């Protein structure tokens, strides 16, 4: 099912969903993470609790501004004693993570199960 804008029949460029597993928020991102969706993404991230798994498997493109939001959330989590993990990160769609060298620093996991175990 494709989420639709209220004002048109065009597919939305970003869909964000959230669920909680063992007191850890799991946010799934589907679509574009760029200048057009930055505010929506920032607002959604700000509502997550101190423990967060961000699932980027559905990302079709990510720019450096979106990466900046992710890094800010990661740093905020670390400084406040929270927990943070990324899953579903694909080079072809989130190339900016590798270009910046952050792929070696961010907490990347292959699966939700691995991320949840690491954050437990």
PDB file of C-alpha atoms in Angstrom:
ATOM      1  CA  UNK A   1       0.000   0.000   0.000  1.00  0.00           C
ATOM      2  CA  UNK A   2       1.315   3.441  -0.905  1.00  0.00           C
ATOM      3  CA  UNK A   3       0.626   6.305   1.471  1.00  0.00           C
ATOM      4  CA  UNK A   4      -0.977   9.235  -0.290  1.00  0.00           C
ATOM      5  CA  UNK A   5      -0.841  12.988   0.296  1.00  0.00           C
ATOM      6  CA  UNK A   6      -4.157  14.421   1.487  1.00  0.00           C
ATOM      7  CA  UNK A   7      -4.187  17.039  -1.269  1.00  0.00           C
ATOM      8  CA  UNK A   8      -3.288  14.930  -4.305  1.00  0.00           C
ATOM      9  CA  UNK A   9      -3.073  11.465  -5.792  1.00  0.00           C
ATOM     10  CA  UNK A  10       0.732  11.509  -5.867  1.00  0.00           C
ATOM     11  CA  UNK A  11       2.599   8.963  -3.741  1.00  0.00           C
ATOM     12  CA  UNK A  12       4.228  10.482  -0.659  1.00  0.00           C
ATOM     13  CA  UNK A  13       7.971  10.849  -0.863  1.00  0.00           C
ATOM     14  CA  UNK A  14       8.444   9.715   2.755  1.00  0.00           C
ATOM     15  CA  UNK A  15       6.602   7.342   5.063  1.00  0.00           C
ATOM     16  CA  UNK A  16       7.688   6.929   8.680  1.00  0.00           C
ATOM     17  CA  UNK A  17       6.330   4.244  10.981  1.00  0.00           C
ATOM     18  CA  UNK A  18       7.137   3.513  14.588  1.00  0.00           C
ATOM     19  CA  UNK A  19       6.692   0.628  16.982  1.00  0.00           C
ATOM     20  CA  UNK A  20       8.125  -0.232  20.385  1.00  0.00           C
ATOM     21  CA  UNK A  21       9.909  -3.499  21.158  1.00  0.00           C
ATOM     22  CA  UNK A  22      11.185  -4.053  24.722  1.00  0.00           C
ATOM     23  CA  UNK A  23      11.112  -0.293  25.454  1.00  0.00           C
ATOM     24  CA  UNK A  24      13.111   0.443  22.287  1.00  0.00           C
ATOM     25  CA  UNK A  25      11.521   2.586  19.586  1.00  0.00           C
ATOM     26  CA  UNK A  26      11.937   1.122  16.103  1.00  0.00           C
ATOM     27  CA  UNK A  27      11.394   3.692  13.363  1.00  0.00           C
ATOM     28  CA  UNK A  28      11.137   2.452   9.784  1.00  0.00           C
ATOM     29  CA  UNK A  29      11.901   4.915   7.015  1.00  0.00           C
ATOM     30  CA  UNK A  30      10.454   4.403   3.544  1.00  0.00           C
ATOM     31  CA  UNK A  31      11.295   6.841   0.759  1.00  0.00           C
ATOM     32  CA  UNK A  32      13.447   9.933   0.331  1.00  0.00           C
ATOM     33  CA  UNK A  33      15.535  11.508   3.065  1.00  0.00           C
ATOM     34  CA  UNK A  34      16.429  14.848   1.525  1.00  0.00           C
ATOM     35  CA  UNK A  35      15.713  18.580   1.788  1.00  0.00           C
ATOM     36  CA  UNK A  36      12.032  18.041   0.916  1.00  0.00           C
ATOM     37  CA  UNK A  37      11.460  15.614   3.797  1.00  0.00           C
ATOM     38  CA  UNK A  38      13.975  16.942   6.339  1.00  0.00           C
ATOM     39  CA  UNK A  39      11.483  18.672   8.650  1.00  0.00           C
ATOM     40  CA  UNK A  40       9.118  15.694   8.757  1.00  0.00           C
ATOM     41  CA  UNK A  41      12.021  13.342   9.518  1.00  0.00           C
ATOM     42  CA  UNK A  42      13.430  15.675  12.204  1.00  0.00           C
ATOM     43  CA  UNK A  43      10.037  15.953  13.905  1.00  0.00           C
ATOM     44  CA  UNK A  44       9.550  12.180  13.908  1.00  0.00           C
ATOM     45  CA  UNK A  45      13.035  11.583  15.359  1.00  0.00           C
ATOM     46  CA  UNK A  46      12.451  14.157  18.090  1.00  0.00           C
ATOM     47  CA  UNK A  47       9.437  12.194  19.336  1.00  0.00           C
ATOM     48  CA  UNK A  48      11.341   8.928  19.806  1.00  0.00           C
ATOM     49  CA  UNK A  49      12.451   7.908  23.269  1.00  0.00           C
ATOM     50  CA  UNK A  50      16.019   7.473  24.525  1.00  0.00           C
ATOM     51  CA  UNK A  51      16.428   4.026  22.946  1.00  0.00           C
ATOM     52  CA  UNK A  52      16.089   3.950  19.162  1.00  0.00           C
ATOM     53  CA  UNK A  53      16.638   1.588  16.259  1.00  0.00           C
ATOM     54  CA  UNK A  54      16.383   3.380  12.940  1.00  0.00           C
ATOM     55  CA  UNK A  55      15.519   1.036  10.060  1.00  0.00           C
ATOM     56  CA  UNK A  56      16.740   2.520   6.775  1.00  0.00           C
ATOM     57  CA  UNK A  57      15.955  -0.493   4.575  1.00  0.00           C
ATOM     58  CA  UNK A  58      13.216   1.411   2.758  1.00  0.00           C
ATOM     59  CA  UNK A  59      15.293   4.509   2.034  1.00  0.00           C
ATOM     60  CA  UNK A  60      15.496   5.229  -1.684  1.00  0.00           C
ATOM     61  CA  UNK A  61      17.921   8.164  -1.331  1.00  0.00           C
ATOM     62  CA  UNK A  62      19.649   9.959   1.551  1.00  0.00           C
ATOM     63  CA  UNK A  63      21.396  13.321   1.424  1.00  0.00           C
ATOM     64  CA  UNK A  64      23.932  14.840   3.805  1.00  0.00           C
ATOM     65  CA  UNK A  65      21.283  16.849   5.682  1.00  0.00           C
ATOM     66  CA  UNK A  66      19.420  13.679   6.591  1.00  0.00           C
ATOM     67  CA  UNK A  67      22.687  12.095   7.651  1.00  0.00           C
ATOM     68  CA  UNK A  68      23.289  15.147   9.823  1.00  0.00           C
ATOM     69  CA  UNK A  69      19.979  14.539  11.598  1.00  0.00           C
ATOM     70  CA  UNK A  70      20.888  10.892  12.159  1.00  0.00           C
ATOM     71  CA  UNK A  71      24.338  11.771  13.510  1.00  0.00           C
ATOM     72  CA  UNK A  72      22.836  14.426  15.784  1.00  0.00           C
ATOM     73  CA  UNK A  73      20.353  11.879  17.170  1.00  0.00           C
ATOM     74  CA  UNK A  74      23.159   9.339  17.670  1.00  0.00           C
ATOM     75  CA  UNK A  75      25.323  11.893  19.520  1.00  0.00           C
ATOM     76  CA  UNK A  76      22.377  13.051  21.637  1.00  0.00           C
ATOM     77  CA  UNK A  77      21.648   9.441  22.560  1.00  0.00           C
ATOM     78  CA  UNK A  78      25.252   8.805  23.568  1.00  0.00           C
ATOM     79  CA  UNK A  79      25.543  11.961  25.665  1.00  0.00           C
ATOM     80  CA  UNK A  80      22.284  11.308  27.522  1.00  0.00           C
ATOM     81  CA  UNK A  81      22.906   7.620  28.227  1.00  0.00           C
ATOM     82  CA  UNK A  82      20.442   6.476  25.571  1.00  0.00           C
ATOM     83  CA  UNK A  83      20.879   3.690  23.060  1.00  0.00           C
ATOM     84  CA  UNK A  84      20.964   3.955  19.260  1.00  0.00           C
ATOM     85  CA  UNK A  85      21.369   1.615  16.292  1.00  0.00           C
ATOM     86  CA  UNK A  86      20.921   1.658  12.521  1.00  0.00           C
ATOM     87  CA  UNK A  87      19.749  -1.293  10.450  1.00  0.00           C
ATOM     88  CA  UNK A  88      19.001  -1.826   6.777  1.00  0.00           C
ATOM     89  CA  UNK A  89      21.708   0.572   5.618  1.00  0.00           C
ATOM     90  CA  UNK A  90      22.414   0.004   1.932  1.00  0.00           C
ATOM     91  CA  UNK A  91      25.406   1.548   0.152  1.00  0.00           C
ATOM     92  CA  UNK A  92      23.543   2.225  -3.076  1.00  0.00           C
ATOM     93  CA  UNK A  93      20.812   4.259  -1.367  1.00  0.00           C
ATOM     94  CA  UNK A  94      22.727   5.731   1.588  1.00  0.00           C
ATOM     95  CA  UNK A  95      26.112   6.248  -0.051  1.00  0.00           C
ATOM     96  CA  UNK A  96      26.670   9.437   1.943  1.00  0.00           C
ATOM     97  CA  UNK A  97      27.329   7.353   5.071  1.00  0.00           C
ATOM     98  CA  UNK A  98      30.363   5.752   3.404  1.00  0.00           C
ATOM     99  CA  UNK A  99      31.548   8.905   1.605  1.00  0.00           C
ATOM    100  CA  UNK A 100      31.756  10.744   4.927  1.00  0.00           C
ATOM    101  CA  UNK A 101      33.530   7.851   6.649  1.00  0.00           C
ATOM    102  CA  UNK A 102      30.701   7.447   9.156  1.00  0.00           C
ATOM    103  CA  UNK A 103      30.032   3.845   8.168  1.00  0.00           C
ATOM    104  CA  UNK A 104      33.004   2.926  10.359  1.00  0.00           C
ATOM    105  CA  UNK A 105      31.719   4.918  13.354  1.00  0.00           C
ATOM    106  CA  UNK A 106      27.930   4.630  13.406  1.00  0.00           C
ATOM    107  CA  UNK A 107      26.387   1.590  15.140  1.00  0.00           C
ATOM    108  CA  UNK A 108      25.313  -0.376  12.036  1.00  0.00           C
ATOM    109  CA  UNK A 109      23.700  -3.804  12.345  1.00  0.00           C
ATOM    110  CA  UNK A 110      22.563  -6.329   9.756  1.00  0.00           C
ATOM    111  CA  UNK A 111      19.220  -7.113  11.352  1.00  0.00           C
ATOM    112  CA  UNK A 112      16.688  -5.885  13.880  1.00  0.00           C
ATOM    113  CA  UNK A 113      17.458  -8.883  16.083  1.00  0.00           C
ATOM    114  CA  UNK A 114      21.175  -8.000  16.190  1.00  0.00           C
ATOM    115  CA  UNK A 115      20.432  -4.353  16.982  1.00  0.00           C
ATOM    116  CA  UNK A 116      17.967  -5.220  19.743  1.00  0.00           C
ATOM    117  CA  UNK A 117      20.466  -7.651  21.280  1.00  0.00           C
ATOM    118  CA  UNK A 118      23.190  -4.987  21.196  1.00  0.00           C
ATOM    119  CA  UNK A 119      20.924  -2.425  22.862  1.00  0.00           C
ATOM    120  CA  UNK A 120      19.605  -4.806  25.540  1.00  0.00           C
TER     121      UNK A 120
END
